[in-house]
PDB file of C-alpha atoms in Angstrom:
ATOM      1  CA  UNK N   1     -72.757  92.838  23.877  1.00 54.00           C
ATOM      2  CA  UNK N   2     -70.484  89.765  24.058  1.00 59.00           C
ATOM      3  CA  UNK N   3     -70.775  87.765  27.285  1.00 59.00           C
ATOM      4  CA  UNK N   4     -68.807  84.596  26.464  1.00 71.00           C
ATOM      5  CA  UNK N   5     -65.019  84.093  26.402  1.00 85.00           C
ATOM      6  CA  UNK N   6     -63.325  85.924  23.542  1.00 95.00           C
ATOM      7  CA  UNK N   7     -60.382  84.836  21.408  1.00 97.00           C
ATOM      8  CA  UNK N   8     -58.619  87.684  19.619  1.00 97.00           C
ATOM      9  CA  UNK N   9     -57.549  86.208  16.270  1.00 97.00           C
ATOM     10  CA  UNK N  10     -55.306  89.131  15.290  1.00 97.00           C
ATOM     11  CA  UNK N  11     -53.048  91.297  17.376  1.00 96.00           C
ATOM     12  CA  UNK N  12     -49.416  92.549  17.221  1.00 96.00           C
ATOM     13  CA  UNK N  13     -46.826  92.646  20.006  1.00 97.00           C
ATOM     14  CA  UNK N  14     -43.953  95.134  19.381  1.00 96.00           C
ATOM     15  CA  UNK N  15     -41.605  94.891  22.347  1.00 95.00           C
ATOM     16  CA  UNK N  16     -38.402  96.970  22.635  1.00 94.00           C
ATOM     17  CA  UNK N  17     -35.224  94.965  22.156  1.00 93.00           C
ATOM     18  CA  UNK N  18     -36.296  92.964  19.095  1.00 95.00           C
ATOM     19  CA  UNK N  19     -35.480  93.657  15.402  1.00 91.00           C
ATOM     20  CA  UNK N  20     -37.742  95.927  13.404  1.00 92.00           C
ATOM     21  CA  UNK N  21     -37.582  96.568   9.633  1.00 89.00           C
ATOM     22  CA  UNK N  22     -38.767  99.795   8.045  1.00 86.00           C
ATOM     23  CA  UNK N  23     -41.507  98.900   5.566  1.00 75.00           C
ATOM     24  CA  UNK N  24     -42.677 101.401   2.950  1.00 75.00           C
ATOM     25  CA  UNK N  25     -41.233 104.174   5.123  1.00 78.00           C
ATOM     26  CA  UNK N  26     -43.069 103.019   8.258  1.00 82.00           C
ATOM     27  CA  UNK N  27     -41.851 101.877  11.653  1.00 88.00           C
ATOM     28  CA  UNK N  28     -44.399 101.234  14.403  1.00 88.00           C
ATOM     29  CA  UNK N  29     -44.361 102.501  17.949  1.00 91.00           C
ATOM     30  CA  UNK N  30     -43.677  99.902  20.650  1.00 95.00           C
ATOM     31  CA  UNK N  31     -46.635  97.977  21.929  1.00 95.00           C
ATOM     32  CA  UNK N  32     -45.747  95.615  24.760  1.00 97.00           C
ATOM     33  CA  UNK N  33     -47.467  92.612  26.229  1.00 97.00           C
ATOM     34  CA  UNK N  34     -48.503  94.766  29.182  1.00 97.00           C
ATOM     35  CA  UNK N  35     -49.973  97.368  26.793  1.00 96.00           C
ATOM     36  CA  UNK N  36     -51.946  94.664  25.012  1.00 96.00           C
ATOM     37  CA  UNK N  37     -53.242  93.082  28.207  1.00 96.00           C
ATOM     38  CA  UNK N  38     -54.317  96.452  29.551  1.00 96.00           C
ATOM     39  CA  UNK N  39     -56.532  96.949  26.461  1.00 94.00           C
ATOM     40  CA  UNK N  40     -57.635  93.398  25.717  1.00 95.00           C
ATOM     41  CA  UNK N  41     -58.417  91.822  29.080  1.00 94.00           C
ATOM     42  CA  UNK N  42     -61.140  94.380  29.978  1.00 94.00           C
ATOM     43  CA  UNK N  43     -62.879  93.359  26.731  1.00 93.00           C
ATOM     44  CA  UNK N  44     -63.091  89.770  27.942  1.00 94.00           C
ATOM     45  CA  UNK N  45     -60.163  88.424  25.750  1.00 96.00           C
ATOM     46  CA  UNK N  46     -58.807  85.190  27.181  1.00 94.00           C
ATOM     47  CA  UNK N  47     -56.337  84.355  24.398  1.00 96.00           C
ATOM     48  CA  UNK N  48     -55.099  85.621  21.084  1.00 97.00           C
ATOM     49  CA  UNK N  49     -53.130  84.999  17.922  1.00 98.00           C
ATOM     50  CA  UNK N  50     -50.009  87.145  17.908  1.00 98.00           C
ATOM     51  CA  UNK N  51     -49.385  88.017  14.238  1.00 97.00           C
ATOM     52  CA  UNK N  52     -46.044  88.938  12.660  1.00 94.00           C
ATOM     53  CA  UNK N  53     -46.212  92.330  10.904  1.00 91.00           C
ATOM     54  CA  UNK N  54     -44.289  93.367   7.793  1.00 87.00           C
ATOM     55  CA  UNK N  55     -42.046  95.413  10.073  1.00 90.00           C
ATOM     56  CA  UNK N  56     -40.923  92.250  11.911  1.00 92.00           C
ATOM     57  CA  UNK N  57     -39.769  90.351   8.867  1.00 90.00           C
ATOM     58  CA  UNK N  58     -38.935  86.732   9.555  1.00 93.00           C
ATOM     59  CA  UNK N  59     -37.574  87.327  13.066  1.00 92.00           C
ATOM     60  CA  UNK N  60     -38.791  84.627  15.465  1.00 96.00           C
ATOM     61  CA  UNK N  61     -37.232  85.913  18.682  1.00 96.00           C
ATOM     62  CA  UNK N  62     -39.999  88.295  19.634  1.00 95.00           C
ATOM     63  CA  UNK N  63     -42.673  85.664  18.941  1.00 95.00           C
ATOM     64  CA  UNK N  64     -41.005  82.990  21.012  1.00 96.00           C
ATOM     65  CA  UNK N  65     -40.475  85.375  23.897  1.00 96.00           C
ATOM     66  CA  UNK N  66     -44.032  86.622  23.754  1.00 97.00           C
ATOM     67  CA  UNK N  67     -45.667  83.206  23.580  1.00 97.00           C
ATOM     68  CA  UNK N  68     -43.546  81.926  26.456  1.00 96.00           C
ATOM     69  CA  UNK N  69     -44.713  84.781  28.622  1.00 95.00           C
ATOM     70  CA  UNK N  70     -48.363  84.795  27.481  1.00 95.00           C
ATOM     71  CA  UNK N  71     -49.205  81.131  28.079  1.00 91.00           C
ATOM     72  CA  UNK N  72     -51.116  78.273  26.513  1.00 90.00           C
ATOM     73  CA  UNK N  73     -54.190  80.209  25.323  1.00 93.00           C
ATOM     74  CA  UNK N  74     -52.025  82.294  23.039  1.00 97.00           C
ATOM     75  CA  UNK N  75     -50.595  81.229  19.663  1.00 98.00           C
ATOM     76  CA  UNK N  76     -48.478  82.744  16.947  1.00 98.00           C
ATOM     77  CA  UNK N  77     -48.732  83.474  13.244  1.00 98.00           C
ATOM     78  CA  UNK N  78     -45.279  83.936  11.729  1.00 96.00           C
ATOM     79  CA  UNK N  79     -43.440  84.799   8.574  1.00 94.00           C
ATOM     80  CA  UNK N  80     -40.763  82.395   7.345  1.00 93.00           C
ATOM     81  CA  UNK N  81     -37.623  82.712   5.198  1.00 90.00           C
ATOM     82  CA  UNK N  82     -37.436  80.528   2.088  1.00 86.00           C
ATOM     83  CA  UNK N  83     -34.587  78.444   3.522  1.00 91.00           C
ATOM     84  CA  UNK N  84     -36.341  77.472   6.769  1.00 94.00           C
ATOM     85  CA  UNK N  85     -35.738  73.837   7.686  1.00 97.00           C
ATOM     86  CA  UNK N  86     -38.323  71.206   8.601  1.00 97.00           C
ATOM     87  CA  UNK N  87     -36.761  71.022  12.060  1.00 98.00           C
ATOM     88  CA  UNK N  88     -37.170  74.774  12.573  1.00 97.00           C
ATOM     89  CA  UNK N  89     -40.835  74.606  11.602  1.00 98.00           C
ATOM     90  CA  UNK N  90     -41.474  71.783  14.077  1.00 98.00           C
ATOM     91  CA  UNK N  91     -39.678  73.685  16.815  1.00 98.00           C
ATOM     92  CA  UNK N  92     -41.816  76.732  16.141  1.00 98.00           C
ATOM     93  CA  UNK N  93     -44.909  74.544  16.255  1.00 98.00           C
ATOM     94  CA  UNK N  94     -43.826  73.231  19.704  1.00 97.00           C
ATOM     95  CA  UNK N  95     -43.471  76.833  20.831  1.00 97.00           C
ATOM     96  CA  UNK N  96     -47.069  77.684  19.841  1.00 97.00           C
ATOM     97  CA  UNK N  97     -46.837  78.886  16.259  1.00 98.00           C
ATOM     98  CA  UNK N  98     -49.917  77.719  14.366  1.00 98.00           C
ATOM     99  CA  UNK N  99     -49.852  79.511  10.933  1.00 98.00           C
ATOM    100  CA  UNK N 100     -47.669  81.179   8.344  1.00 97.00           C
ATOM    101  CA  UNK N 101     -48.513  84.644   7.037  1.00 95.00           C
ATOM    102  CA  UNK N 102     -48.007  86.060   3.531  1.00 93.00           C
ATOM    103  CA  UNK N 103     -48.156  89.841   3.640  1.00 87.00           C
ATOM    104  CA  UNK N 104     -49.084  90.539   0.039  1.00 84.00           C
ATOM    105  CA  UNK N 105     -50.472  94.007   0.825  1.00 79.00           C
ATOM    106  CA  UNK N 106     -47.114  95.228   2.097  1.00 68.00           C
ATOM    107  CA  UNK N 107     -44.716  92.714   0.577  1.00 66.00           C
ATOM    108  CA  UNK N 108     -45.430  92.353  -3.156  1.00 57.00           C
ATOM    109  CA  UNK N 109     -47.337  90.257  -5.627  1.00 54.00           C
ATOM    110  CA  UNK N 110     -48.421  86.639  -5.367  1.00 62.00           C
ATOM    111  CA  UNK N 111     -45.963  83.940  -6.456  1.00 81.00           C
ATOM    112  CA  UNK N 112     -48.529  81.124  -6.790  1.00 81.00           C
ATOM    113  CA  UNK N 113     -46.030  78.264  -7.041  1.00 86.00           C
ATOM    114  CA  UNK N 114     -44.064  79.376  -3.973  1.00 89.00           C
ATOM    115  CA  UNK N 115     -47.183  80.032  -1.920  1.00 92.00           C
ATOM    116  CA  UNK N 116     -48.737  76.719  -2.806  1.00 94.00           C
ATOM    117  CA  UNK N 117     -45.504  74.814  -2.134  1.00 94.00           C
ATOM    118  CA  UNK N 118     -44.980  76.451   1.250  1.00 94.00           C
ATOM    119  CA  UNK N 119     -48.606  76.067   2.288  1.00 95.00           C
ATOM    120  CA  UNK N 120     -48.583  72.357   1.492  1.00 96.00           C
ATOM    121  CA  UNK N 121     -45.261  71.924   3.271  1.00 96.00           C
ATOM    122  CA  UNK N 122     -46.166  73.587   6.586  1.00 97.00           C
ATOM    123  CA  UNK N 123     -49.531  71.849   6.687  1.00 97.00           C
ATOM    124  CA  UNK N 124     -47.949  68.482   6.052  1.00 97.00           C
ATOM    125  CA  UNK N 125     -45.306  69.040   8.700  1.00 97.00           C
ATOM    126  CA  UNK N 126     -47.176  70.788  11.442  1.00 98.00           C
ATOM    127  CA  UNK N 127     -50.845  71.212  10.469  1.00 97.00           C
ATOM    128  CA  UNK N 128     -50.400  74.961   9.990  1.00 98.00           C
ATOM    129  CA  UNK N 129     -52.692  77.030   7.833  1.00 98.00           C
ATOM    130  CA  UNK N 130     -51.888  80.055   5.639  1.00 97.00           C
ATOM    131  CA  UNK N 131     -52.935  83.595   6.480  1.00 97.00           C
ATOM    132  CA  UNK N 132     -53.098  86.208   3.700  1.00 96.00           C
ATOM    133  CA  UNK N 133     -53.006  89.967   4.107  1.00 93.00           C
ATOM    134  CA  UNK N 134     -54.173  91.012   0.692  1.00 92.00           C
ATOM    135  CA  UNK N 135     -56.877  92.819  -1.182  1.00 92.00           C
ATOM    136  CA  UNK N 136     -59.074  89.997  -2.421  1.00 94.00           C
ATOM    137  CA  UNK N 137     -59.307  91.738  -5.745  1.00 92.00           C
ATOM    138  CA  UNK N 138     -55.673  90.773  -6.275  1.00 90.00           C
ATOM    139  CA  UNK N 139     -56.410  87.117  -5.502  1.00 92.00           C
ATOM    140  CA  UNK N 140     -59.032  86.535  -8.225  1.00 92.00           C
ATOM    141  CA  UNK N 141     -56.496  85.178 -10.716  1.00 91.00           C
ATOM    142  CA  UNK N 142     -55.300  82.629  -8.178  1.00 93.00           C
ATOM    143  CA  UNK N 143     -58.679  81.411  -7.039  1.00 94.00           C
ATOM    144  CA  UNK N 144     -58.311  77.780  -8.154  1.00 94.00           C
ATOM    145  CA  UNK N 145     -54.946  77.394  -6.401  1.00 94.00           C
ATOM    146  CA  UNK N 146     -56.148  79.043  -3.191  1.00 95.00           C
ATOM    147  CA  UNK N 147     -59.371  76.965  -3.055  1.00 95.00           C
ATOM    148  CA  UNK N 148     -57.255  73.807  -3.199  1.00 94.00           C
ATOM    149  CA  UNK N 149     -55.004  74.666  -0.325  1.00 96.00           C
ATOM    150  CA  UNK N 150     -55.552  72.744   2.954  1.00 95.00           C
ATOM    151  CA  UNK N 151     -56.673  75.828   4.923  1.00 97.00           C
ATOM    152  CA  UNK N 152     -56.380  79.562   4.431  1.00 97.00           C
ATOM    153  CA  UNK N 153     -57.439  82.648   6.383  1.00 98.00           C
ATOM    154  CA  UNK N 154     -57.937  86.124   4.926  1.00 97.00           C
ATOM    155  CA  UNK N 155     -57.158  89.198   7.061  1.00 96.00           C
ATOM    156  CA  UNK N 156     -59.370  92.253   7.486  1.00 95.00           C
ATOM    157  CA  UNK N 157     -62.469  91.062   5.548  1.00 97.00           C
ATOM    158  CA  UNK N 158     -60.334  90.946   2.413  1.00 95.00           C
ATOM    159  CA  UNK N 159     -60.003  94.764   2.531  1.00 94.00           C
ATOM    160  CA  UNK N 160     -62.582  95.658  -0.169  1.00 94.00           C
ATOM    161  CA  UNK N 161     -66.251  95.118  -0.771  1.00 96.00           C
ATOM    162  CA  UNK N 162     -65.530  95.144  -4.453  1.00 96.00           C
ATOM    163  CA  UNK N 163     -63.674  91.827  -3.980  1.00 95.00           C
ATOM    164  CA  UNK N 164     -66.563  90.241  -2.033  1.00 97.00           C
ATOM    165  CA  UNK N 165     -67.507  87.784  -4.798  1.00 97.00           C
ATOM    166  CA  UNK N 166     -64.002  86.350  -4.798  1.00 97.00           C
ATOM    167  CA  UNK N 167     -63.927  86.255  -1.030  1.00 97.00           C
ATOM    168  CA  UNK N 168     -67.220  84.367  -0.845  1.00 98.00           C
ATOM    169  CA  UNK N 169     -65.926  81.772  -3.339  1.00 97.00           C
ATOM    170  CA  UNK N 170     -62.996  81.211  -1.035  1.00 98.00           C
ATOM    171  CA  UNK N 171     -65.332  80.949   1.947  1.00 98.00           C
ATOM    172  CA  UNK N 172     -67.389  78.308   0.138  1.00 97.00           C
ATOM    173  CA  UNK N 173     -64.188  76.283  -0.278  1.00 97.00           C
ATOM    174  CA  UNK N 174     -63.406  76.492   3.444  1.00 97.00           C
ATOM    175  CA  UNK N 175     -61.493  79.761   3.930  1.00 98.00           C
ATOM    176  CA  UNK N 176     -61.704  81.602   7.220  1.00 98.00           C
ATOM    177  CA  UNK N 177     -62.024  85.377   7.284  1.00 98.00           C
ATOM    178  CA  UNK N 178     -60.952  87.756  10.062  1.00 97.00           C
ATOM    179  CA  UNK N 179     -63.403  90.446  11.089  1.00 96.00           C
ATOM    180  CA  UNK N 180     -60.558  92.820  11.941  1.00 94.00           C
ATOM    181  CA  UNK N 181     -59.089  96.159  10.992  1.00 89.00           C
ATOM    182  CA  UNK N 182     -62.361  97.894  10.163  1.00 90.00           C
ATOM    183  CA  UNK N 183     -60.450 101.152   9.638  1.00 87.00           C
ATOM    184  CA  UNK N 184     -58.598  99.513   6.688  1.00 88.00           C
ATOM    185  CA  UNK N 185     -61.631  98.319   4.784  1.00 91.00           C
ATOM    186  CA  UNK N 186     -63.155  99.984   1.743  1.00 92.00           C
ATOM    187  CA  UNK N 187     -66.833  99.152   1.641  1.00 93.00           C
ATOM    188  CA  UNK N 188     -69.975  98.346   3.672  1.00 96.00           C
ATOM    189  CA  UNK N 189     -68.646  96.380   6.608  1.00 95.00           C
ATOM    190  CA  UNK N 190     -72.087  95.250   7.783  1.00 96.00           C
ATOM    191  CA  UNK N 191     -72.956  93.937   4.347  1.00 97.00           C
ATOM    192  CA  UNK N 192     -69.645  92.105   4.056  1.00 97.00           C
ATOM    193  CA  UNK N 193     -69.971  90.477   7.457  1.00 97.00           C
ATOM    194  CA  UNK N 194     -73.529  89.435   6.774  1.00 97.00           C
ATOM    195  CA  UNK N 195     -72.560  87.872   3.450  1.00 97.00           C
ATOM    196  CA  UNK N 196     -69.758  85.830   5.024  1.00 97.00           C
ATOM    197  CA  UNK N 197     -71.896  84.526   7.911  1.00 96.00           C
ATOM    198  CA  UNK N 198     -74.737  83.665   5.525  1.00 96.00           C
ATOM    199  CA  UNK N 199     -72.335  81.765   3.249  1.00 97.00           C
ATOM    200  CA  UNK N 200     -70.649  79.804   6.086  1.00 96.00           C
ATOM    201  CA  UNK N 201     -70.977  80.631   9.755  1.00 93.00           C
ATOM    202  CA  UNK N 202     -67.757  78.800  10.651  1.00 96.00           C
ATOM    203  CA  UNK N 203     -65.731  81.085   8.442  1.00 98.00           C
ATOM    204  CA  UNK N 204     -65.810  84.316  10.489  1.00 98.00           C
ATOM    205  CA  UNK N 205     -63.418  84.998  13.384  1.00 98.00           C
ATOM    206  CA  UNK N 206     -63.024  88.140  15.478  1.00 97.00           C
ATOM    207  CA  UNK N 207     -59.813  90.081  16.080  1.00 96.00           C
ATOM    208  CA  UNK N 208     -58.903  93.425  17.520  1.00 96.00           C
ATOM    209  CA  UNK N 209     -55.953  94.185  15.220  1.00 94.00           C
ATOM    210  CA  UNK N 210     -54.383  96.005  18.227  1.00 95.00           C
ATOM    211  CA  UNK N 211     -52.434  98.234  18.154  1.00 93.00           C
ATOM    212  CA  UNK N 212     -53.883  98.956  14.705  1.00 85.00           C
ATOM    213  CA  UNK N 213     -50.703 100.144  13.088  1.00 79.00           C
ATOM    214  CA  UNK N 214     -51.012 102.631  10.169  1.00 75.00           C
ATOM    215  CA  UNK N 215     -54.735 103.158  10.822  1.00 74.00           C
ATOM    216  CA  UNK N 216     -57.200 104.227  13.525  1.00 68.00           C
ATOM    217  CA  UNK N 217     -57.052 102.179  16.686  1.00 66.00           C
ATOM    218  CA  UNK N 218     -59.522  99.474  17.502  1.00 75.00           C
ATOM    219  CA  UNK N 219     -62.696 100.653  19.302  1.00 79.00           C
ATOM    220  CA  UNK N 220     -65.099  98.712  21.485  1.00 84.00           C
ATOM    221  CA  UNK N 221     -67.824  99.826  19.117  1.00 88.00           C
ATOM    222  CA  UNK N 222     -66.283  97.507  16.508  1.00 91.00           C
ATOM    223  CA  UNK N 223     -67.105  94.530  18.724  1.00 94.00           C
ATOM    224  CA  UNK N 224     -70.683  95.756  19.256  1.00 93.00           C
ATOM    225  CA  UNK N 225     -71.124  96.243  15.489  1.00 94.00           C
ATOM    226  CA  UNK N 226     -69.891  92.698  14.832  1.00 95.00           C
ATOM    227  CA  UNK N 227     -72.062  91.192  17.601  1.00 95.00           C
ATOM    228  CA  UNK N 228     -75.147  92.949  16.383  1.00 95.00           C
ATOM    229  CA  UNK N 229     -74.530  91.980  12.773  1.00 96.00           C
ATOM    230  CA  UNK N 230     -73.964  88.263  13.333  1.00 96.00           C
ATOM    231  CA  UNK N 231     -76.790  87.997  15.883  1.00 94.00           C
ATOM    232  CA  UNK N 232     -76.972  86.163  19.205  1.00 93.00           C
ATOM    233  CA  UNK N 233     -77.166  82.773  17.524  1.00 92.00           C
ATOM    234  CA  UNK N 234     -73.614  83.121  15.997  1.00 95.00           C
ATOM    235  CA  UNK N 235     -71.831  85.286  18.568  1.00 95.00           C
ATOM    236  CA  UNK N 236     -70.061  82.499  20.503  1.00 95.00           C
ATOM    237  CA  UNK N 237     -68.859  80.932  17.272  1.00 96.00           C
ATOM    238  CA  UNK N 238     -67.563  84.207  15.801  1.00 97.00           C
ATOM    239  CA  UNK N 239     -65.945  85.486  18.970  1.00 97.00           C
ATOM    240  CA  UNK N 240     -64.470  82.250  20.178  1.00 96.00           C
ATOM    241  CA  UNK N 241     -65.359  78.822  18.817  1.00 96.00           C
ATOM    242  CA  UNK N 242     -64.327  79.317  15.200  1.00 97.00           C
ATOM    243  CA  UNK N 243     -60.932  80.694  16.141  1.00 97.00           C
ATOM    244  CA  UNK N 244     -60.398  77.987  18.755  1.00 95.00           C
ATOM    245  CA  UNK N 245     -60.871  75.418  15.990  1.00 95.00           C
ATOM    246  CA  UNK N 246     -58.701  77.276  13.480  1.00 97.00           C
ATOM    247  CA  UNK N 247     -55.750  77.696  15.878  1.00 97.00           C
ATOM    248  CA  UNK N 248     -56.132  74.235  17.440  1.00 92.00           C
ATOM    249  CA  UNK N 249     -56.404  75.456  21.026  1.00 90.00           C
ATOM    250  CA  UNK N 250     -56.152  72.728  23.633  1.00 72.00           C
ATOM    251  CA  UNK N 251     -59.770  73.053  24.685  1.00 61.00           C
ATOM    252  CA  UNK N 252     -61.113  73.233  21.111  1.00 52.00           C
TER     253      UNK N 252
END
């Protein structure tokens, strides 16, 4: 059971009236701010990272509208077009965007040079980190480059237990890992969580992944599983403090 404040490091807002792009034959159902609050607030969630999905492309309008309505304890993780200007990045930062996402699972293979160049650019301009939605098995060939980036975060425990050795090498170098999307993961979730916390407690952050597009919906039991696995000593860090540091919340 989690009794402290909770930061949700991974959710999606899909409001009507904003552009959506069919991705691999998929379009999500709408999931409004009110829908999210109705599910998240009873869990004790006091803030979250609103993450751009593959179906939202590089549209910023929904993010800016959502963050303006949600308030200071909410931040954004966005996707950017190649021609984005420095001024646009700084404006997004002022609006609450705190990271750039590369959706390699849904969007194609790694372009190491482009990823590295973009990661260094946004960190230098605005202090943003990079978030990767990828099977860590596909990242093994790029381990040296990824370990040298200023800060990265890996979605959904890296998706596969088979890739755990690669994931742990990234964790050793400072990567954060989201304990999210348990329905997406191939492997022993308890073992994966335990290995990450043992390697570096500061690495693990909790997220609901609401509304859990393409997979089963988040369940309260996922939080209990995570809390029991990390133990009382690490619960506050995993459910709040680690994410507050990662996303540079005002009170962090």
